[in-house]
Amino acid sequence: MKNKETLTQEAIALLKNLIETQSFSSEEENTAALIEKWFEVNAIPFERENNNIWAYNKTFDKSKPTLLLNSHHDTVRPNQAYTKDPLKAIVEDGKLYGLGSNDAGGCLVSLLATFVHLYAAENLPYNIVIVASAEEESSGKNGLNSVLKHLPELECAIVGEPTLMQLAIAEKGLLVLDVKIKGTPSHAAHQNEDNALYKTIPVMEWFKNYTFDKLSEQLGPVKMTVTQINAGKQHNVVPSECDIVVDIRVNDCYTNHEVLAIVQEHVNAEVTPRSMNLSSSSIPENHGLVQAGIALGRTTYGSPTLSDQSVLSCKSLKLGPGDTLRSHSADEFIYVNEIEEGIDLYIKILSDFLKKK
């Protein structure tokens, strides 16, 4: 078995290759090939569907519960503020720069190294399956959600996202609404008491001011934000309708269906959800994975950002090297020593969890 130091250096080398291989969401064929090569070099059988790749530990036993390790290898497109080549892995002052280095390449290679470390372990109380998933950034139909039907029932999961290796034990869900406010079209010179734009004002005010009753201990309140508005074609025509888009971050006290019902009850408009499947998630603080992290000095918190946790129905912990504040930023980077720490802590947390099961 490779020692941890060798695995760490190989993981960093893999991350550099991933950075230099374009993998925009739903265009991850080439990074998928790199991950396949990683498994082949480590003599680990794997399966692939579309651009998702998964593998099981050597001693997989159907009678045992299954633990999922997951992170993604797709990226967003680089923003225009980059000063460095986003598709070039550059190391400066201990920082590894490049698109996807922080979100979520560092997490992915750290989990891959951890999986290799545990792959051949015997007498484990859990099976371990690792999924390097696609289309996380776009919440696409061919991401982790499409792989779940091939996997055994999952009892718990670690989802690799940048958390500074702190324990995100809850994550807000996402509900995006298209809201259409209808009025009566007319010439702007004529009196019109049914102007769709004016009727939109109280609707937006409601989204701005409404407070949901249930407050989550970890995630705080449900947060609603109007993010887009569109109406009208020319200056002298009152439009027949006004469209707004509302981004709702749902805490773990509500389901997406409950939030939608509340909105529809209060808003005088056509409300259409884009998806009902991006749910909030959580894991109890007394769960073995969380307790193993706490024993190593890690702290717990609730995360406002979305990840592949949203498609899982099992208890899941979001945990990984890197900082979420660097995600999608210009000149994205991860510290090399964060990857080293990530692998070390992943191995320690999982070893402690598996030992105490």
Tab-separated table of C-alpha atoms in Angstrom:
chain	number	residue	atom	x	y	z
A	1	MET	CA	0.000	0.000	0.000
A	2	LYS	CA	1.247	3.480	-0.848
A	3	ASN	CA	2.125	5.655	2.103
A	4	LYS	CA	0.209	8.858	2.770
A	5	GLU	CA	3.032	11.100	1.585
A	6	THR	CA	3.214	9.397	-1.813
A	7	LEU	CA	-0.546	9.508	-2.210
A	8	THR	CA	-0.542	13.213	-1.361
A	9	GLN	CA	2.055	14.065	-3.988
A	10	GLU	CA	0.211	11.990	-6.589
A	11	ALA	CA	-3.058	13.737	-5.677
A	12	ILE	CA	-1.474	17.171	-6.141
A	13	ALA	CA	-0.087	16.082	-9.517
A	14	LEU	CA	-3.551	14.885	-10.534
A	15	LEU	CA	-5.064	18.208	-9.509
A	16	LYS	CA	-2.583	20.063	-11.706
A	17	ASN	CA	-3.601	17.879	-14.654
A	18	LEU	CA	-7.293	18.441	-13.907
A	19	ILE	CA	-6.788	22.213	-13.831
A	20	GLU	CA	-5.079	22.135	-17.222
A	21	THR	CA	-7.877	20.055	-18.764
A	22	GLN	CA	-11.031	21.996	-19.634
A	23	SER	CA	-14.060	20.576	-17.832
A	24	PHE	CA	-16.906	23.069	-18.010
A	25	SER	CA	-20.116	21.590	-16.646
A	26	SER	CA	-21.454	18.894	-19.046
A	27	GLU	CA	-18.161	19.019	-20.979
A	28	GLU	CA	-16.069	16.864	-18.618
A	29	GLU	CA	-15.035	14.033	-20.964
A	30	ASN	CA	-11.316	14.750	-20.707
A	31	THR	CA	-11.151	15.108	-16.931
A	32	ALA	CA	-13.185	11.909	-16.661
A	33	ALA	CA	-10.433	10.203	-18.656
A	34	LEU	CA	-7.818	11.489	-16.199
A	35	ILE	CA	-9.779	10.069	-13.278
A	36	GLU	CA	-10.135	6.735	-15.076
A	37	LYS	CA	-6.349	6.705	-15.468
A	38	TRP	CA	-5.962	7.364	-11.724
A	39	PHE	CA	-7.986	4.254	-10.901
A	40	GLU	CA	-6.144	2.188	-13.493
A	41	VAL	CA	-2.714	3.170	-12.144
A	42	ASN	CA	-3.906	2.213	-8.652
A	43	ALA	CA	-5.315	-1.111	-9.949
A	44	ILE	CA	-8.847	-0.268	-8.805
A	45	PRO	CA	-11.828	-1.415	-10.916
A	46	PHE	CA	-14.283	1.366	-11.709
A	47	GLU	CA	-17.519	2.059	-13.544
A	48	ARG	CA	-18.474	5.005	-15.705
A	49	GLU	CA	-21.711	6.470	-17.015
A	50	ASN	CA	-21.558	9.682	-19.036
A	51	ASN	CA	-18.836	11.628	-17.209
A	52	ASN	CA	-19.453	10.147	-13.753
A	53	ILE	CA	-16.947	7.592	-12.459
A	54	TRP	CA	-17.352	5.427	-9.380
A	55	ALA	CA	-15.556	2.613	-7.570
A	56	TYR	CA	-16.077	0.350	-4.563
A	57	ASN	CA	-13.658	-0.768	-1.881
A	58	LYS	CA	-11.972	-4.129	-2.471
A	59	THR	CA	-13.857	-5.976	0.279
A	60	PHE	CA	-17.329	-4.720	-0.696
A	61	ASP	CA	-19.998	-6.802	1.048
A	62	LYS	CA	-23.693	-6.419	0.161
A	63	SER	CA	-24.695	-7.238	3.726
A	64	LYS	CA	-22.981	-4.093	5.076
A	65	PRO	CA	-24.185	-0.487	4.995
A	66	THR	CA	-22.550	1.838	2.475
A	67	LEU	CA	-20.721	5.129	2.963
A	68	LEU	CA	-20.441	7.480	-0.038
A	69	LEU	CA	-17.470	9.732	-0.760
A	70	ASN	CA	-18.276	12.289	-3.445
A	71	SER	CA	-16.928	15.361	-5.135
A	72	HIS	CA	-17.198	16.811	-8.632
A	73	HIS	CA	-14.770	17.460	-11.470
A	74	ASP	CA	-16.753	19.960	-13.536
A	75	THR	CA	-16.143	23.706	-13.287
A	76	VAL	CA	-17.902	26.944	-14.042
A	77	ARG	CA	-16.565	29.040	-16.906
A	78	PRO	CA	-13.859	31.513	-15.835
A	79	ASN	CA	-14.985	35.075	-15.246
A	80	GLN	CA	-13.443	38.006	-17.093
A	81	ALA	CA	-11.476	39.284	-14.108
A	82	TYR	CA	-8.823	36.533	-14.303
A	83	THR	CA	-5.271	37.853	-14.526
A	84	LYS	CA	-3.728	34.361	-14.790
A	85	ASP	CA	-4.449	31.662	-17.347
A	86	PRO	CA	-7.382	29.779	-15.730
A	87	LEU	CA	-6.378	26.548	-17.489
A	88	LYS	CA	-2.790	26.593	-16.298
A	89	ALA	CA	-1.725	25.165	-12.939
A	90	ILE	CA	0.564	27.776	-11.374
A	91	VAL	CA	2.177	27.408	-7.950
A	92	GLU	CA	3.217	30.649	-6.271
A	93	ASP	CA	3.841	31.297	-2.582
A	94	GLY	CA	2.279	27.995	-1.581
A	95	LYS	CA	-0.862	28.642	-3.641
A	96	LEU	CA	-1.947	26.388	-6.514
A	97	TYR	CA	-3.839	28.612	-8.957
A	98	GLY	CA	-6.248	27.450	-11.651
A	99	LEU	CA	-9.907	27.026	-12.531
A	100	GLY	CA	-11.470	24.372	-10.309
A	101	SER	CA	-8.478	24.195	-7.961
A	102	ASN	CA	-10.585	25.192	-4.966
A	103	ASP	CA	-14.062	24.226	-6.242
A	104	ALA	CA	-13.776	21.355	-6.047
A	105	GLY	CA	-10.559	19.858	-7.425
A	106	GLY	CA	-8.716	19.954	-4.122
A	107	CYS	CA	-11.567	18.119	-2.428
A	108	LEU	CA	-11.858	15.551	-5.210
A	109	VAL	CA	-8.178	14.571	-5.318
A	110	SER	CA	-8.036	14.484	-1.512
A	111	LEU	CA	-10.987	12.075	-1.428
A	112	LEU	CA	-9.467	9.978	-4.219
A	113	ALA	CA	-6.244	9.672	-2.234
A	114	THR	CA	-8.210	8.783	0.902
A	115	PHE	CA	-10.165	6.127	-0.997
A	116	VAL	CA	-6.959	4.543	-2.290
A	117	HIS	CA	-5.593	4.523	1.269
A	118	LEU	CA	-8.674	2.653	2.533
A	119	TYR	CA	-9.370	0.600	-0.606
A	120	ALA	CA	-7.886	-2.720	0.511
A	121	ALA	CA	-8.679	-2.417	4.230
A	122	GLU	CA	-10.252	-5.563	5.641
A	123	ASN	CA	-13.082	-6.067	8.133
A	124	LEU	CA	-14.571	-2.638	7.550
A	125	PRO	CA	-18.038	-2.158	9.088
A	126	TYR	CA	-19.068	-0.107	6.034
A	127	ASN	CA	-18.676	-0.483	2.321
A	128	ILE	CA	-17.093	2.584	0.726
A	129	VAL	CA	-18.087	3.907	-2.695
A	130	ILE	CA	-16.495	6.970	-4.250
A	131	VAL	CA	-18.151	8.941	-7.028
A	132	ALA	CA	-16.312	11.574	-9.059
A	133	SER	CA	-19.366	13.326	-10.443
A	134	ALA	CA	-20.155	15.637	-13.320
A	135	GLU	CA	-22.591	18.526	-13.832
A	136	GLU	CA	-22.600	19.660	-10.212
A	137	GLU	CA	-22.165	23.315	-11.132
A	138	SER	CA	-25.159	23.258	-13.469
A	139	SER	CA	-27.329	20.870	-11.397
A	140	GLY	CA	-27.522	18.869	-14.619
A	141	LYS	CA	-29.476	15.699	-15.236
A	142	ASN	CA	-26.310	13.644	-15.809
A	143	GLY	CA	-24.611	14.339	-12.510
A	144	LEU	CA	-24.545	12.492	-9.194
A	145	ASN	CA	-28.345	12.250	-9.274
A	146	SER	CA	-28.119	10.002	-12.349
A	147	VAL	CA	-25.651	7.626	-10.666
A	148	LEU	CA	-27.635	6.959	-7.496
A	149	LYS	CA	-29.821	4.322	-9.156
A	150	HIS	CA	-26.692	2.209	-9.744
A	151	LEU	CA	-25.495	2.383	-6.141
A	152	PRO	CA	-26.583	0.371	-3.112
A	153	GLU	CA	-28.680	2.141	-0.519
A	154	LEU	CA	-26.517	4.787	1.135
A	155	GLU	CA	-26.469	5.167	4.890
A	156	CYS	CA	-24.314	8.303	5.012
A	157	ALA	CA	-22.005	10.421	2.876
A	158	ILE	CA	-19.144	12.887	2.845
A	159	VAL	CA	-19.523	15.431	0.055
A	160	GLY	CA	-16.258	17.160	-0.790
A	161	GLU	CA	-16.660	20.916	-1.065
A	162	PRO	CA	-14.341	23.646	0.250
A	163	THR	CA	-15.150	24.156	3.949
A	164	LEU	CA	-11.653	24.813	5.350
A	165	MET	CA	-12.038	21.242	6.655
A	166	GLN	CA	-14.696	22.428	9.092
A	167	LEU	CA	-17.891	20.378	9.422
A	168	ALA	CA	-20.868	21.679	7.449
A	169	ILE	CA	-23.582	19.619	9.135
A	170	ALA	CA	-26.462	21.354	7.339
A	171	GLU	CA	-26.904	22.905	3.910
A	172	LYS	CA	-29.625	25.111	2.524
A	173	GLY	CA	-31.709	23.872	-0.385
A	174	LEU	CA	-32.481	25.931	-3.464
A	175	LEU	CA	-35.834	26.837	-4.985
A	176	VAL	CA	-35.776	29.066	-8.073
A	177	LEU	CA	-39.122	30.560	-9.073
A	178	ASP	CA	-40.245	32.179	-12.296
A	179	VAL	CA	-42.956	34.659	-11.333
A	180	LYS	CA	-45.201	36.232	-13.976
A	181	ILE	CA	-47.308	39.279	-13.105
A	182	LYS	CA	-49.974	40.024	-15.725
A	183	GLY	CA	-51.611	43.346	-16.539
A	184	THR	CA	-53.363	45.119	-19.373
A	185	PRO	CA	-51.277	46.413	-22.283
A	186	SER	CA	-51.961	49.947	-23.505
A	187	HIS	CA	-50.513	53.114	-25.011
A	188	ALA	CA	-48.424	54.909	-22.399
A	189	ALA	CA	-50.326	58.136	-23.041
A	190	HIS	CA	-53.588	56.649	-21.759
A	191	GLN	CA	-54.627	56.040	-18.168
A	192	ASN	CA	-54.084	52.382	-17.176
A	193	GLU	CA	-54.909	51.074	-13.700
A	194	ASP	CA	-53.689	47.575	-14.556
A	195	ASN	CA	-50.021	48.248	-15.337
A	196	ALA	CA	-48.068	44.982	-14.894
A	197	LEU	CA	-44.949	46.871	-13.809
A	198	TYR	CA	-46.746	48.706	-11.003
A	199	LYS	CA	-48.439	45.456	-9.944
A	200	THR	CA	-44.986	43.905	-9.672
A	201	ILE	CA	-43.888	46.351	-6.959
A	202	PRO	CA	-45.979	44.829	-4.105
A	203	VAL	CA	-44.978	41.345	-5.256
A	204	MET	CA	-41.292	42.240	-4.954
A	205	GLU	CA	-41.953	43.960	-1.640
A	206	TRP	CA	-43.513	40.743	-0.335
A	207	PHE	CA	-40.475	38.691	-1.321
A	208	LYS	CA	-38.247	41.314	0.306
A	209	ASN	CA	-40.124	41.553	3.607
A	210	TYR	CA	-41.813	38.203	4.279
A	211	THR	CA	-40.388	36.254	7.223
A	212	PHE	CA	-40.831	32.500	7.529
A	213	ASP	CA	-41.763	31.365	11.026
A	214	LYS	CA	-39.299	28.516	11.457
A	215	LEU	CA	-35.678	29.410	12.190
A	216	SER	CA	-33.015	26.726	11.799
A	217	GLU	CA	-30.387	26.411	14.508
A	218	GLN	CA	-27.673	25.736	11.918
A	219	LEU	CA	-28.962	27.493	8.796
A	220	GLY	CA	-30.910	30.463	10.125
A	221	PRO	CA	-33.951	31.747	8.198
A	222	VAL	CA	-35.234	30.945	4.732
A	223	LYS	CA	-33.795	33.656	2.465
A	224	MET	CA	-35.644	34.989	-0.596
A	225	THR	CA	-34.004	37.282	-3.149
A	226	VAL	CA	-35.407	38.759	-6.361
A	227	THR	CA	-32.538	38.435	-8.831
A	228	GLN	CA	-33.970	39.216	-12.278
A	229	ILE	CA	-36.728	41.329	-13.818
A	230	ASN	CA	-37.887	41.633	-17.409
A	231	ALA	CA	-40.729	43.609	-19.017
A	232	GLY	CA	-41.528	45.899	-21.905
A	233	LYS	CA	-40.326	46.402	-25.469
A	234	GLN	CA	-40.535	50.149	-26.027
A	235	HIS	CA	-41.034	53.390	-24.137
A	236	ASN	CA	-44.602	54.180	-25.203
A	237	VAL	CA	-46.206	50.772	-24.618
A	238	VAL	CA	-47.385	49.520	-21.231
A	239	PRO	CA	-46.416	45.814	-21.235
A	240	SER	CA	-48.933	43.032	-20.745
A	241	GLU	CA	-46.751	41.236	-18.204
A	242	CYS	CA	-43.648	41.489	-16.056
A	243	ASP	CA	-41.427	38.525	-15.232
A	244	ILE	CA	-39.201	38.230	-12.186
A	245	VAL	CA	-36.928	35.457	-10.954
A	246	VAL	CA	-36.675	34.668	-7.245
A	247	ASP	CA	-33.819	32.748	-5.640
A	248	ILE	CA	-34.934	31.057	-2.393
A	249	ARG	CA	-32.476	29.378	-0.030
A	250	VAL	CA	-34.495	26.909	2.030
A	251	ASN	CA	-33.476	25.889	5.546
A	252	ASP	CA	-33.910	22.402	6.976
A	253	CYS	CA	-37.178	23.331	8.727
A	254	TYR	CA	-39.104	23.375	5.445
A	255	THR	CA	-39.407	21.266	2.339
A	256	ASN	CA	-39.327	22.971	-1.041
A	257	HIS	CA	-42.992	22.036	-1.477
A	258	GLU	CA	-43.930	23.789	1.775
A	259	VAL	CA	-42.114	26.967	0.770
A	260	LEU	CA	-43.738	26.943	-2.668
A	261	ALA	CA	-47.176	26.583	-1.096
A	262	ILE	CA	-46.564	29.606	1.158
A	263	VAL	CA	-45.429	31.720	-1.795
A	264	GLN	CA	-48.445	30.725	-3.886
A	265	GLU	CA	-50.765	31.553	-0.983
A	266	HIS	CA	-49.438	35.104	-0.641
A	267	VAL	CA	-48.419	36.191	-4.145
A	268	ASN	CA	-50.976	37.303	-6.739
A	269	ALA	CA	-49.088	36.022	-9.774
A	270	GLU	CA	-48.242	32.899	-11.752
A	271	VAL	CA	-45.482	31.089	-9.840
A	272	THR	CA	-43.543	28.327	-11.572
A	273	PRO	CA	-40.673	26.458	-9.874
A	274	ARG	CA	-37.744	25.448	-12.069
A	275	SER	CA	-37.012	22.403	-9.901
A	276	MET	CA	-38.288	20.930	-6.653
A	277	ASN	CA	-35.378	18.517	-6.218
A	278	LEU	CA	-32.612	20.682	-4.718
A	279	SER	CA	-33.466	20.055	-1.090
A	280	SER	CA	-31.839	21.117	2.165
A	281	SER	CA	-29.759	18.495	3.943
A	282	SER	CA	-28.318	17.782	7.365
A	283	ILE	CA	-26.591	15.284	9.598
A	284	PRO	CA	-27.038	15.058	13.408
A	285	GLU	CA	-24.213	16.462	15.479
A	286	ASN	CA	-24.045	13.165	17.363
A	287	HIS	CA	-23.408	11.168	14.175
A	288	GLY	CA	-20.128	9.259	14.190
A	289	LEU	CA	-18.662	11.165	11.241
A	290	VAL	CA	-19.321	14.500	12.916
A	291	GLN	CA	-18.059	13.340	16.280
A	292	ALA	CA	-14.851	12.035	14.675
A	293	GLY	CA	-14.266	15.490	13.217
A	294	ILE	CA	-15.064	17.276	16.465
A	295	ALA	CA	-12.559	15.037	18.261
A	296	LEU	CA	-9.907	16.415	15.889
A	297	GLY	CA	-10.764	20.015	16.748
A	298	ARG	CA	-13.099	20.683	13.839
A	299	THR	CA	-16.104	22.970	14.335
A	300	THR	CA	-19.665	22.610	13.000
A	301	TYR	CA	-21.698	25.130	11.025
A	302	GLY	CA	-24.519	25.458	8.498
A	303	SER	CA	-23.695	26.175	4.855
A	304	PRO	CA	-25.758	28.587	2.694
A	305	THR	CA	-24.319	27.279	-0.588
A	306	LEU	CA	-25.648	24.393	-2.654
A	307	SER	CA	-23.793	21.165	-3.459
A	308	ASP	CA	-24.519	17.612	-4.569
A	309	GLN	CA	-25.839	17.023	-1.053
A	310	SER	CA	-29.121	18.376	-2.425
A	311	VAL	CA	-29.746	15.162	-4.416
A	312	LEU	CA	-28.974	12.790	-1.536
A	313	SER	CA	-31.600	11.382	0.812
A	314	CYS	CA	-29.106	9.930	3.295
A	315	LYS	CA	-27.381	11.797	6.115
A	316	SER	CA	-24.518	13.760	4.596
A	317	LEU	CA	-21.608	15.868	5.798
A	318	LYS	CA	-20.029	18.572	3.636
A	319	LEU	CA	-16.307	18.682	4.280
A	320	GLY	CA	-13.231	19.555	2.275
A	321	PRO	CA	-10.025	21.567	1.866
A	322	GLY	CA	-10.185	25.062	0.433
A	323	ASP	CA	-12.382	28.055	1.190
A	324	THR	CA	-15.870	28.526	-0.255
A	325	LEU	CA	-15.200	32.274	-0.569
A	326	ARG	CA	-12.642	31.526	-3.308
A	327	SER	CA	-15.115	29.503	-5.360
A	328	HIS	CA	-16.012	31.044	-8.750
A	329	SER	CA	-13.602	33.903	-8.050
A	330	ALA	CA	-10.976	35.336	-10.387
A	331	ASP	CA	-7.547	33.690	-10.050
A	332	GLU	CA	-9.061	30.855	-8.030
A	333	PHE	CA	-6.542	28.984	-5.895
A	334	ILE	CA	-6.064	26.461	-3.130
A	335	TYR	CA	-3.102	26.288	-0.772
A	336	VAL	CA	-0.991	23.196	-1.369
A	337	ASN	CA	-0.851	22.582	2.366
A	338	GLU	CA	-4.666	22.614	2.480
A	339	ILE	CA	-4.637	19.524	0.265
A	340	GLU	CA	-2.062	17.879	2.523
A	341	GLU	CA	-4.172	18.697	5.580
A	342	GLY	CA	-7.343	17.584	3.783
A	343	ILE	CA	-6.016	14.113	3.019
A	344	ASP	CA	-4.667	13.731	6.542
A	345	LEU	CA	-7.963	14.770	8.161
A	346	TYR	CA	-10.159	12.743	5.789
A	347	ILE	CA	-8.124	9.634	6.635
A	348	LYS	CA	-8.202	10.325	10.370
A	349	ILE	CA	-11.946	11.079	10.453
A	350	LEU	CA	-12.869	8.022	8.415
A	351	SER	CA	-10.473	5.742	10.281
A	352	ASP	CA	-11.946	6.852	13.596
A	353	PHE	CA	-15.520	6.530	12.323
A	354	LEU	CA	-14.930	3.052	10.891
A	355	LYS	CA	-13.105	1.909	14.009
A	356	LYS	CA	-15.944	2.886	16.335
A	357	LYS	CA	-18.821	1.517	14.247
